[in-house]
Tab-separated table of C-alpha atoms in Angstrom:
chain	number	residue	atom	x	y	z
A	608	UNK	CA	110.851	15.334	12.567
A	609	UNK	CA	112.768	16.839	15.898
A	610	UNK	CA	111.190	14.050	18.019
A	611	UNK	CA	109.330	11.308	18.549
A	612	UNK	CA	106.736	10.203	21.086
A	613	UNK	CA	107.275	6.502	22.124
A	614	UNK	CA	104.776	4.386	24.352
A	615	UNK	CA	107.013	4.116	27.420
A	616	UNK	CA	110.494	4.002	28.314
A	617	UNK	CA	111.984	0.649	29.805
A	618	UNK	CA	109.356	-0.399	31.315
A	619	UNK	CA	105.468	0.538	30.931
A	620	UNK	CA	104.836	3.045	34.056
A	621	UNK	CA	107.825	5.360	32.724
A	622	UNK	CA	106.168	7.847	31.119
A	623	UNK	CA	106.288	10.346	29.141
A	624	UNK	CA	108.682	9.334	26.830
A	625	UNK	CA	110.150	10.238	23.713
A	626	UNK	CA	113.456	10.247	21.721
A	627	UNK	CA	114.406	14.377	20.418
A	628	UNK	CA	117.332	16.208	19.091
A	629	UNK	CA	118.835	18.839	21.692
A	630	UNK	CA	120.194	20.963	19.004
A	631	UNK	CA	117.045	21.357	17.624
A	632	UNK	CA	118.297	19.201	14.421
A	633	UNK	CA	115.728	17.003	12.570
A	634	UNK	CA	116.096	13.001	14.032
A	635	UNK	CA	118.461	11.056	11.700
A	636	UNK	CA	116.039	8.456	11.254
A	637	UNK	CA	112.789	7.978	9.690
A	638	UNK	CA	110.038	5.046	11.279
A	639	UNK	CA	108.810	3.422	8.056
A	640	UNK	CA	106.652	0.421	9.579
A	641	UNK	CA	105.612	-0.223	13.220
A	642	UNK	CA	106.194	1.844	16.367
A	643	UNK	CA	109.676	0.915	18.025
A	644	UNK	CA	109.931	1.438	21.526
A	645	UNK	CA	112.241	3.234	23.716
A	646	UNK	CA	114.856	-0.306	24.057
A	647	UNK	CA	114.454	-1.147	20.239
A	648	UNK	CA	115.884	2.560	19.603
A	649	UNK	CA	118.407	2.085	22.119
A	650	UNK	CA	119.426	-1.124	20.571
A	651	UNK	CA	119.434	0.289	17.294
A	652	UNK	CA	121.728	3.133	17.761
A	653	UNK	CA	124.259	1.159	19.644
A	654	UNK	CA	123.862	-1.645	16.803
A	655	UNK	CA	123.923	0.607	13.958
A	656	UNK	CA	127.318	2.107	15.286
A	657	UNK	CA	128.537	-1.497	15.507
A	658	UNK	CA	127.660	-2.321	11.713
A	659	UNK	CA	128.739	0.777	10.296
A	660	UNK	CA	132.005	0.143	12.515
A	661	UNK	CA	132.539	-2.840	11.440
A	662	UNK	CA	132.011	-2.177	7.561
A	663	UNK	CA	134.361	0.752	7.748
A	664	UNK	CA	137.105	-1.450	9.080
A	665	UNK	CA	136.622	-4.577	7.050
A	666	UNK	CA	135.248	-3.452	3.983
A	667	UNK	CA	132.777	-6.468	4.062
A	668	UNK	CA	128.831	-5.671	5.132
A	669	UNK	CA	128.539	-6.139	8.584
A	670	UNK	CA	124.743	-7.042	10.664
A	671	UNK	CA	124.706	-7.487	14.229
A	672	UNK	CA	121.549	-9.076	16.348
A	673	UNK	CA	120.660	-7.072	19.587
A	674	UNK	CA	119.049	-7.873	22.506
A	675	UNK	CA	118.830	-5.558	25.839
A	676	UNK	CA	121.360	-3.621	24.580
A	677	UNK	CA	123.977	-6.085	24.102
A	678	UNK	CA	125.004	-7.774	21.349
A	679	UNK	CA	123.765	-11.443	20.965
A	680	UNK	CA	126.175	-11.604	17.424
A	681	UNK	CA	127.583	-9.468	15.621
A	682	UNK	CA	130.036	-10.885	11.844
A	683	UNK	CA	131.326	-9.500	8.452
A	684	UNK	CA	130.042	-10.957	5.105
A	685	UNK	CA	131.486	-13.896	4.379
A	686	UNK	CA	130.126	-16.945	2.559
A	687	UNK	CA	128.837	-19.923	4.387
A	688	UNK	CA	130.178	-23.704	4.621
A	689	UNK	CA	126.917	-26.049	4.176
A	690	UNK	CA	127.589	-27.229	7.620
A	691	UNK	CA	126.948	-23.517	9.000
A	692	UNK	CA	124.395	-23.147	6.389
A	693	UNK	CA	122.495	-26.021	8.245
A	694	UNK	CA	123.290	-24.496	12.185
A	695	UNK	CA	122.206	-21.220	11.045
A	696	UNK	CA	118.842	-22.780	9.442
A	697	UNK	CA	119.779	-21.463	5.816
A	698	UNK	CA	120.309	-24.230	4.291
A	699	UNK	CA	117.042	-24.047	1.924
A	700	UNK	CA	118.218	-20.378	1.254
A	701	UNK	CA	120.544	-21.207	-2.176
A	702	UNK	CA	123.427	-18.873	-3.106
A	703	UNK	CA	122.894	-15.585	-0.743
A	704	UNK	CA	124.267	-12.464	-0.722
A	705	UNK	CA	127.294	-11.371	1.291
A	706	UNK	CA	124.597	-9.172	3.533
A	707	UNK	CA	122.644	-12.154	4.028
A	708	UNK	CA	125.449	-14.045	4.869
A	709	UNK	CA	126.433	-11.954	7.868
A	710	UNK	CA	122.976	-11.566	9.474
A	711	UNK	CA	122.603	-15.583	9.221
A	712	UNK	CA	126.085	-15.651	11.274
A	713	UNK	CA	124.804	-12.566	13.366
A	714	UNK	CA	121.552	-14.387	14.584
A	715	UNK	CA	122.794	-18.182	14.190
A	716	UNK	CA	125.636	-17.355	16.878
A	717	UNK	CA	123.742	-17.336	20.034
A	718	UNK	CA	119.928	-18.423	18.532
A	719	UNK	CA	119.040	-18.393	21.830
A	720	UNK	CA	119.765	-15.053	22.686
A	721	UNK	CA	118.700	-13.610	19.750
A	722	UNK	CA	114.932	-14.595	19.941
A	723	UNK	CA	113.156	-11.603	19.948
A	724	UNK	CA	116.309	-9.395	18.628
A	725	UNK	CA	116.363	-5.970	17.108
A	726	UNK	CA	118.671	-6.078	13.722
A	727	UNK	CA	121.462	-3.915	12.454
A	728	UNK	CA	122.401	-3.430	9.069
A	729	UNK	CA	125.483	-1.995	7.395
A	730	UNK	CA	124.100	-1.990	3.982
A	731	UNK	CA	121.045	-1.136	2.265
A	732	UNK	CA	118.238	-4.734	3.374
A	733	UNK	CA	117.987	-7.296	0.517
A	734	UNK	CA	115.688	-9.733	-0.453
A	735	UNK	CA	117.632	-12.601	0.299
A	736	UNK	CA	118.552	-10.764	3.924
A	737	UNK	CA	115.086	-9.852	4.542
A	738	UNK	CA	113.900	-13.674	3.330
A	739	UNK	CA	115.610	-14.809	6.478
A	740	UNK	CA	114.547	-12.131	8.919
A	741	UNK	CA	110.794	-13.226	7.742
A	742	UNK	CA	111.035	-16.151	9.084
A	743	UNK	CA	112.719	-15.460	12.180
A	744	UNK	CA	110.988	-13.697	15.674
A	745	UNK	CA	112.558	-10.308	15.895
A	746	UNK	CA	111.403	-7.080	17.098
A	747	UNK	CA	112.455	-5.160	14.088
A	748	UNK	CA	115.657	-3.940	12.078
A	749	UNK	CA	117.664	-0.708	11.413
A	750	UNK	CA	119.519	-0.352	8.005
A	751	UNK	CA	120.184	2.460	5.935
A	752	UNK	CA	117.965	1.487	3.598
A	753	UNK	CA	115.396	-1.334	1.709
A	754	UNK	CA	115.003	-2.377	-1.779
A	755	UNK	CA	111.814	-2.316	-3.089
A	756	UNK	CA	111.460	-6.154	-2.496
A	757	UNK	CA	113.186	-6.093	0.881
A	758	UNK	CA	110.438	-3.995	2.122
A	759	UNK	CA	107.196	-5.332	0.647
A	760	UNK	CA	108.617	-8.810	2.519
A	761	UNK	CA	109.693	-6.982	6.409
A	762	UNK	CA	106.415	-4.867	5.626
A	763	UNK	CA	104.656	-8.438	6.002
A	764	UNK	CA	106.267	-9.452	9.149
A	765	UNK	CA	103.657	-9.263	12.468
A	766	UNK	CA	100.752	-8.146	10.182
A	767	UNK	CA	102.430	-4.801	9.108
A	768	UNK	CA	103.708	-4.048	12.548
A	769	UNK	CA	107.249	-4.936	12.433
A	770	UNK	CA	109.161	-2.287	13.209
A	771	UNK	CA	111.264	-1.030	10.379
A	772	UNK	CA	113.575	2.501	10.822
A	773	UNK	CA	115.834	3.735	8.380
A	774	UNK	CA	118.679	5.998	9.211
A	775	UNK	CA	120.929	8.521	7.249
A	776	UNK	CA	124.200	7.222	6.550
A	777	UNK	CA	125.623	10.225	6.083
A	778	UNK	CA	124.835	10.898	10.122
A	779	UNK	CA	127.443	12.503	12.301
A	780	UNK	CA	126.898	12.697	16.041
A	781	UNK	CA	128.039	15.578	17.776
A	782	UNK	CA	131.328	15.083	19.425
A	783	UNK	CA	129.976	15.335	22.854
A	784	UNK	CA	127.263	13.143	24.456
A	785	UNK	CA	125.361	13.357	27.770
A	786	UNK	CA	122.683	10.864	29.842
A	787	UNK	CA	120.660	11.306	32.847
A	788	UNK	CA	121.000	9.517	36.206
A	789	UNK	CA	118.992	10.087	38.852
A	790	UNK	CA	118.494	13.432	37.665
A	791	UNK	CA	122.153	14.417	37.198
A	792	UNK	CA	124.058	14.773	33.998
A	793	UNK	CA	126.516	12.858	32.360
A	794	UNK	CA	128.683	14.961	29.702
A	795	UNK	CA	132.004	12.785	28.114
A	796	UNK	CA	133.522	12.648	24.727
A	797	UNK	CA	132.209	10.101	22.502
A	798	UNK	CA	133.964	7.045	22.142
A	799	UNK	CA	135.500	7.777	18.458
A	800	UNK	CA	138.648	5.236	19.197
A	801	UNK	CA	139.155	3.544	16.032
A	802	UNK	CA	139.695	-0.250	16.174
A	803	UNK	CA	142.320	-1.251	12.559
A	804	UNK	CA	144.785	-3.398	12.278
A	805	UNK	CA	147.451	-0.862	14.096
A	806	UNK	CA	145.834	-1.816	17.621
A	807	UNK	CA	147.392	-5.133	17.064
A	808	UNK	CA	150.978	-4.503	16.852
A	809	UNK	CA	152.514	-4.969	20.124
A	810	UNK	CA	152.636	-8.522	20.119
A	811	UNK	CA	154.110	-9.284	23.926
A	812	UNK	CA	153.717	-13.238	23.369
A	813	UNK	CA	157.092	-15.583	22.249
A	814	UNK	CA	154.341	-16.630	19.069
A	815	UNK	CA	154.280	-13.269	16.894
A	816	UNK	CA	152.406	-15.164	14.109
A	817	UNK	CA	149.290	-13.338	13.955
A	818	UNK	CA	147.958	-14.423	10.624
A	819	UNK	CA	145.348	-12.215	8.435
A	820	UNK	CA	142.473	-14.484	9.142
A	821	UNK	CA	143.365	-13.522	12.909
A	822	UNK	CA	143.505	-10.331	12.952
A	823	UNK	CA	139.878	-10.110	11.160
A	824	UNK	CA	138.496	-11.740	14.150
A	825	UNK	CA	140.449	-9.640	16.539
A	826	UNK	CA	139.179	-6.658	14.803
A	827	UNK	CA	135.525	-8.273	14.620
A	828	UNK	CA	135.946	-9.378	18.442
A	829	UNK	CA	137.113	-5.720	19.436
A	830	UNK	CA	134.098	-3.471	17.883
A	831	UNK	CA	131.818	-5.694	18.930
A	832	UNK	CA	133.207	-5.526	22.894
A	833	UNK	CA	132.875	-1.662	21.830
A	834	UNK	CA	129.222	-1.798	21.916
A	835	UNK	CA	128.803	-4.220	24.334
A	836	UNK	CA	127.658	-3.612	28.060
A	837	UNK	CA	130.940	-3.726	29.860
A	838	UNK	CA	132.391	-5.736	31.800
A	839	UNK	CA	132.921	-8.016	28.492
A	840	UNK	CA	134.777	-10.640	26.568
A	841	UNK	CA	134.046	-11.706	23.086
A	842	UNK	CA	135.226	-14.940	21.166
A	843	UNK	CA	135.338	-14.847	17.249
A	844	UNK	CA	136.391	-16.870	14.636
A	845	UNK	CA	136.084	-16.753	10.866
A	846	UNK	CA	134.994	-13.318	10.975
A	847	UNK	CA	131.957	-13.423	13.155
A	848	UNK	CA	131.639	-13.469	17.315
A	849	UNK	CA	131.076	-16.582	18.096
A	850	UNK	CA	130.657	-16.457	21.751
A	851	UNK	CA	129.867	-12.480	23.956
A	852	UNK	CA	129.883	-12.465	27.549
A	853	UNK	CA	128.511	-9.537	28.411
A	854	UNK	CA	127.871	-6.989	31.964
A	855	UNK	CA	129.490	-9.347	34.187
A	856	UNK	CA	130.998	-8.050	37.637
A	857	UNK	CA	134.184	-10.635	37.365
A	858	UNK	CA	135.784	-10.797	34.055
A	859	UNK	CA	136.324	-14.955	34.659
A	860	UNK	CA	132.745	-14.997	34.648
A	861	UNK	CA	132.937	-12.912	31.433
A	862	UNK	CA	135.305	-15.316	30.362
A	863	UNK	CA	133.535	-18.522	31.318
A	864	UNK	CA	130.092	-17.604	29.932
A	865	UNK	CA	131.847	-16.393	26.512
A	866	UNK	CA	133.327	-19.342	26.227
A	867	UNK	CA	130.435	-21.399	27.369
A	868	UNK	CA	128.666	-19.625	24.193
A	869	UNK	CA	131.152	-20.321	21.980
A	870	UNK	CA	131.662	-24.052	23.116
A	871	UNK	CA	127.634	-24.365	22.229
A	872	UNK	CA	128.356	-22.847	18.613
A	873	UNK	CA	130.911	-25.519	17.847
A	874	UNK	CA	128.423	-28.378	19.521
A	875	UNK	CA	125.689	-27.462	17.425
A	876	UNK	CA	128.432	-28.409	14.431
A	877	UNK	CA	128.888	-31.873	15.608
A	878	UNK	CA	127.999	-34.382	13.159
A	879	UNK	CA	125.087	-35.967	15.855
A	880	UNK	CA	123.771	-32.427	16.289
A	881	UNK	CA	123.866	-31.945	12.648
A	882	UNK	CA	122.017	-35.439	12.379
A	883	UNK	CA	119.343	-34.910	14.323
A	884	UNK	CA	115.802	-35.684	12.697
A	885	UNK	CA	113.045	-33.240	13.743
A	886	UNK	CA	109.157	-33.875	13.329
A	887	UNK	CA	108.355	-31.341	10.609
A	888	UNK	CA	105.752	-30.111	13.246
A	889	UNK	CA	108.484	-28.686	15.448
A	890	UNK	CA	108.871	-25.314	14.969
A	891	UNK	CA	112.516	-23.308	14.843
A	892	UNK	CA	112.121	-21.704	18.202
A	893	UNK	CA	111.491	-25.505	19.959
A	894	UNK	CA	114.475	-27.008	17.607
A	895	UNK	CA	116.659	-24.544	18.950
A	896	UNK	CA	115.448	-25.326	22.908
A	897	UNK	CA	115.774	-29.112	21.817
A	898	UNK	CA	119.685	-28.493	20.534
A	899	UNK	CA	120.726	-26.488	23.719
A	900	UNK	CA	119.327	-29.262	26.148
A	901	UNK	CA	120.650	-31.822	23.773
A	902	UNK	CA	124.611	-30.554	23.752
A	903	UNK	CA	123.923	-29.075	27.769
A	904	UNK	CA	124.587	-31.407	30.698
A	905	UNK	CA	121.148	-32.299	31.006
A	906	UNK	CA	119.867	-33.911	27.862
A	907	UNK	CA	118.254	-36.810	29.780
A	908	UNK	CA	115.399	-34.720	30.043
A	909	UNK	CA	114.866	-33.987	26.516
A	910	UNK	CA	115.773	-38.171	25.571
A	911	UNK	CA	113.303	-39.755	28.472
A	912	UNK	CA	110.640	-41.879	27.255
A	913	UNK	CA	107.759	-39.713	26.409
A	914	UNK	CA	110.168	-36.185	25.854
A	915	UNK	CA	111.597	-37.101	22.663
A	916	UNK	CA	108.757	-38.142	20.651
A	917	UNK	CA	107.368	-34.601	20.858
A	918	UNK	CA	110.769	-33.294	19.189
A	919	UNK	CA	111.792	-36.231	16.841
A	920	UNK	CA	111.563	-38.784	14.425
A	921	UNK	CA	113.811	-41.454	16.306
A	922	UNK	CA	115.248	-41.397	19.519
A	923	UNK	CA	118.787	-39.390	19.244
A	924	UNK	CA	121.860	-41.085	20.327
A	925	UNK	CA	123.386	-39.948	23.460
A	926	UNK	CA	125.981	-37.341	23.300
A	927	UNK	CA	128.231	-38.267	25.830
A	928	UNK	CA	130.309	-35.609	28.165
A	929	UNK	CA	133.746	-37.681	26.535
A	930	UNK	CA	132.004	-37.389	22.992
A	931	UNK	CA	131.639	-33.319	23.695
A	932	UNK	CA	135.084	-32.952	25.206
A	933	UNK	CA	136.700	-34.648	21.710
A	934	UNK	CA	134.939	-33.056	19.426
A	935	UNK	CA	135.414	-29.539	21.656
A	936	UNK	CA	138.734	-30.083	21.145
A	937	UNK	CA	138.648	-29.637	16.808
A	938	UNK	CA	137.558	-26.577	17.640
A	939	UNK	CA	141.232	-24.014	17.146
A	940	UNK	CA	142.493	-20.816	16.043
A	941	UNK	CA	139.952	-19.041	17.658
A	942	UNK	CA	140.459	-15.086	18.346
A	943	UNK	CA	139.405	-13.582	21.793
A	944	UNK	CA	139.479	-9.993	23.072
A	945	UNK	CA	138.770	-8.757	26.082
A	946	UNK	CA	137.528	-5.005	27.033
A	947	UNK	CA	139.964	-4.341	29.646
A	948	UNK	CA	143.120	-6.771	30.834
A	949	UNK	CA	143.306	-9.801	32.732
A	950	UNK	CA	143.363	-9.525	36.112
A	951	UNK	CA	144.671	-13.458	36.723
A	952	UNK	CA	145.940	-16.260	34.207
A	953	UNK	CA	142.890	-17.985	34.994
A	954	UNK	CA	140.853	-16.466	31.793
A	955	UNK	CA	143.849	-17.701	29.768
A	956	UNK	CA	142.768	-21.433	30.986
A	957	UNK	CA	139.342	-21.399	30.410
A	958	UNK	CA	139.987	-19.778	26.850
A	959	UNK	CA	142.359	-22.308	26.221
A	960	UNK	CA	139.780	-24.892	26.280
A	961	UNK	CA	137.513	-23.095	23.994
A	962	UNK	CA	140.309	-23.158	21.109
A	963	UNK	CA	141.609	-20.036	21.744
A	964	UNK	CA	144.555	-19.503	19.982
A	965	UNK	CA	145.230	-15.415	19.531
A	966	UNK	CA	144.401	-12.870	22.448
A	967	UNK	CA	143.995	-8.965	22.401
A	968	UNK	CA	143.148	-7.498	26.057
A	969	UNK	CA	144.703	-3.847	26.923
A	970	UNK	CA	147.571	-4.827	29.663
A	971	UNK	CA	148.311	-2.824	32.249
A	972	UNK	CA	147.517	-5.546	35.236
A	973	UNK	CA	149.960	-6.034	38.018
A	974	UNK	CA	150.203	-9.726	36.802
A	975	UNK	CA	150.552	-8.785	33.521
A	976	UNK	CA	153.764	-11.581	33.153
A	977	UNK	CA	151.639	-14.324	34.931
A	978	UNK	CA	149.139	-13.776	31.872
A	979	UNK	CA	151.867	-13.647	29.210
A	980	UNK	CA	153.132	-16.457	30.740
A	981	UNK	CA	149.716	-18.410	30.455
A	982	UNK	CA	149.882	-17.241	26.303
A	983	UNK	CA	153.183	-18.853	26.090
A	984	UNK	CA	152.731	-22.217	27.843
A	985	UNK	CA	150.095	-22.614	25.020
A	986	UNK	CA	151.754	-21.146	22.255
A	987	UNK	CA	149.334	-18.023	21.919
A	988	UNK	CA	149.273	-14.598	20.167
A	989	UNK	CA	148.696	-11.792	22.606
A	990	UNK	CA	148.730	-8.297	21.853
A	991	UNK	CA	148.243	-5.601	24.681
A	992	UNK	CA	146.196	-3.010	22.774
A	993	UNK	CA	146.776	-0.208	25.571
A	994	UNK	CA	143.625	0.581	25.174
A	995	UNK	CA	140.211	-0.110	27.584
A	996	UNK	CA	136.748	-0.246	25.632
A	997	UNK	CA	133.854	0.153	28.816
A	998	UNK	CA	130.591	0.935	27.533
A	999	UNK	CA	127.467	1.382	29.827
């Protein structure tokens, strides 16, 4: 197939519209279920890239959850603690596969943002990966492949509608890439910068300890930001992003709403958050509403008389702003990167109070030593890469 007819484009009075190959080549990718539209294939290719990315520099599977074509998560296979097992609503899932493993941290980073997402695979779709995408509301799922049992369950998903595409691994872009805007063409080399452990060597902080475990997240934090709408900032620990901030004007804002995200991850660890006692009646969509007004600044709405009965068993203890702040502060060693460099010392502070501990941003800012001089005050790692990673 050279091309494909979709629905619409963005939105439904764009039309015609279609997806082709200029060269004349046959599409890399094959529909097997459903009928993607013209922002699921846009959010697959820029997720796919991610994965594959991501795999190639970790050696772990990698899955990603996109929405609007911007990562909502994006993480590397590694096992879960039962704690995270319970955020990511896994907990019933038994011993899963390292595949599995990273799409639970993909989609349990931001569950918010990732309602409704469109799923990026690194490796062939499993049973126990495709178990949890059943039960979760997505819009469908790239992957180089299925197993046989894989695809009889994402076959099932939105009565044989859920869009499933498969793509050839073995896929090489052409070097050169172009876009329309208003009728004009874009033409630029594509982005082939690779993102190893050799981006992280000019340590410009007093603390040169950047540990292994680091410089996963670094790397994890830094392909992510390569595939997310710029201007953007991405926290990450323990090999998953763990907070994005993505297509912001001011990079504090980046900063702040990153951080923001990642503060919610580690709330939704706290012991009361973890305690909570749902009616079985609520469903996973409403739990996750319930949690994000409970750890925000306004969970007297959700504990009023009359509120919380719809959501729970008991009434829930208040989570007071001191409680948050203490157990915000357990949260360390946390890896940020930025996609270009830090204007002002200011995104140092705020990502000191998210636990950040080790910082890669490409330097080059006129207050480059006020920065550095933020890093050392609280003993972090920062690396200037030298290099910028905008994407639009």
């Amino acid at each position: 197939m050279k091309e494909m007819e979709l629905k619409y484009g963005c939105n439904p009075n764009q039309k015609p519209s279609r997806i082709f190959m200029e060269n004349g080549y046959e599409l890399p990718v094959k529909v097997l279920f459903g009928k993607p539209g013209y922002i699921n294939f846009l959010d697959a290719f820029n997720g796919i890239q991610l994965v594959m990315e991501l795999k190639k520099a970790t050696g772990l599977p990698a899955a990603t959850s996109f929405k609007h074509v911007s990562p909502a998560g994006a993480a590397i296979g590694r096992p879960l603690t039962e704690d995270l097992k319970k955020v990511y609503r896994v907990e019933d899932m038994g011993e899963m596969s390292l595949l599995a493993c990273a799409y639970a941290r993909a989609r349990g980073a931001d569950r918010m943002s990732s309602f409704g997402d469109f799923i990026a695979l690194s490796d062939v779709c499993d049973e126990d990966t495709a178990n949890i995408i059943k039960r979760e509301v997505s819009d469908g799922i790239i992957a180089p492949g299925y197993t046989e049992k894989a695809l009889e369950i994402l076959k099932g998903k939105k009565k044989g509608n859920y869009n499933i595409i498969q793509i050839d691994e073995n896929y090489k872009p052409e070097p050169i890439e172009r876009k329309q805007v208003f009728g004009i063409t874009f033409e630029q080399g594509r982005n082939e910068f690779k993102i190893d452990e050799e981006l992280f060597k000019n340590i410009v902080s007093k603390n040169k300890n950047l540990t292994k475990e680091a410089l996963d997240d670094l790397i994890v934090a830094m392909i992510t930001l390569k595939y997310t709408q710029s201007n953007s900032v991405c926290y990450a620990k323990d090999g998953q992003a763990i907070g994005i901030g993505a297509g912001q004007q001011s990079r504090i804002h980046c900063t702040r709403l990153a951080g923001s995200k990642a503060d919610i991850w580690w709330l939704r660890q706290a012991p009361k958050t973890l305690n909570l006692r749902f009616l079985e009646s609520v469903g996973r969509a409403d739990r996750d509403n319930a949690i994000d007004l409970y750890i925000g600044d306004e969970s007297e709405e959700l504990l009023i008389d009359g509120v919380w009965e719809r959501f729970f068993e008991e009434k829930p203890p208040i989570f007071s702003k001191e409680e948050k702040k203490e157990w915000l502060k357990k949260n360390d060693n946390v890896a940020l990167a930025s996609d270009a460099f830090f204007p002002f010392s200011d995104n140092i502070e705020r990502a000191y109070k998210s636990g950040v501990k080790y910082i890669a941003e490409p330097g080059g800012s006129l207050r480059d030593d006020n920065v550095i001089e933020a890093c050392d005050k609280y003993d972090m790692v920062l690396c200037f890469t030298g290099m910028r990673l905008f994407h639009h």
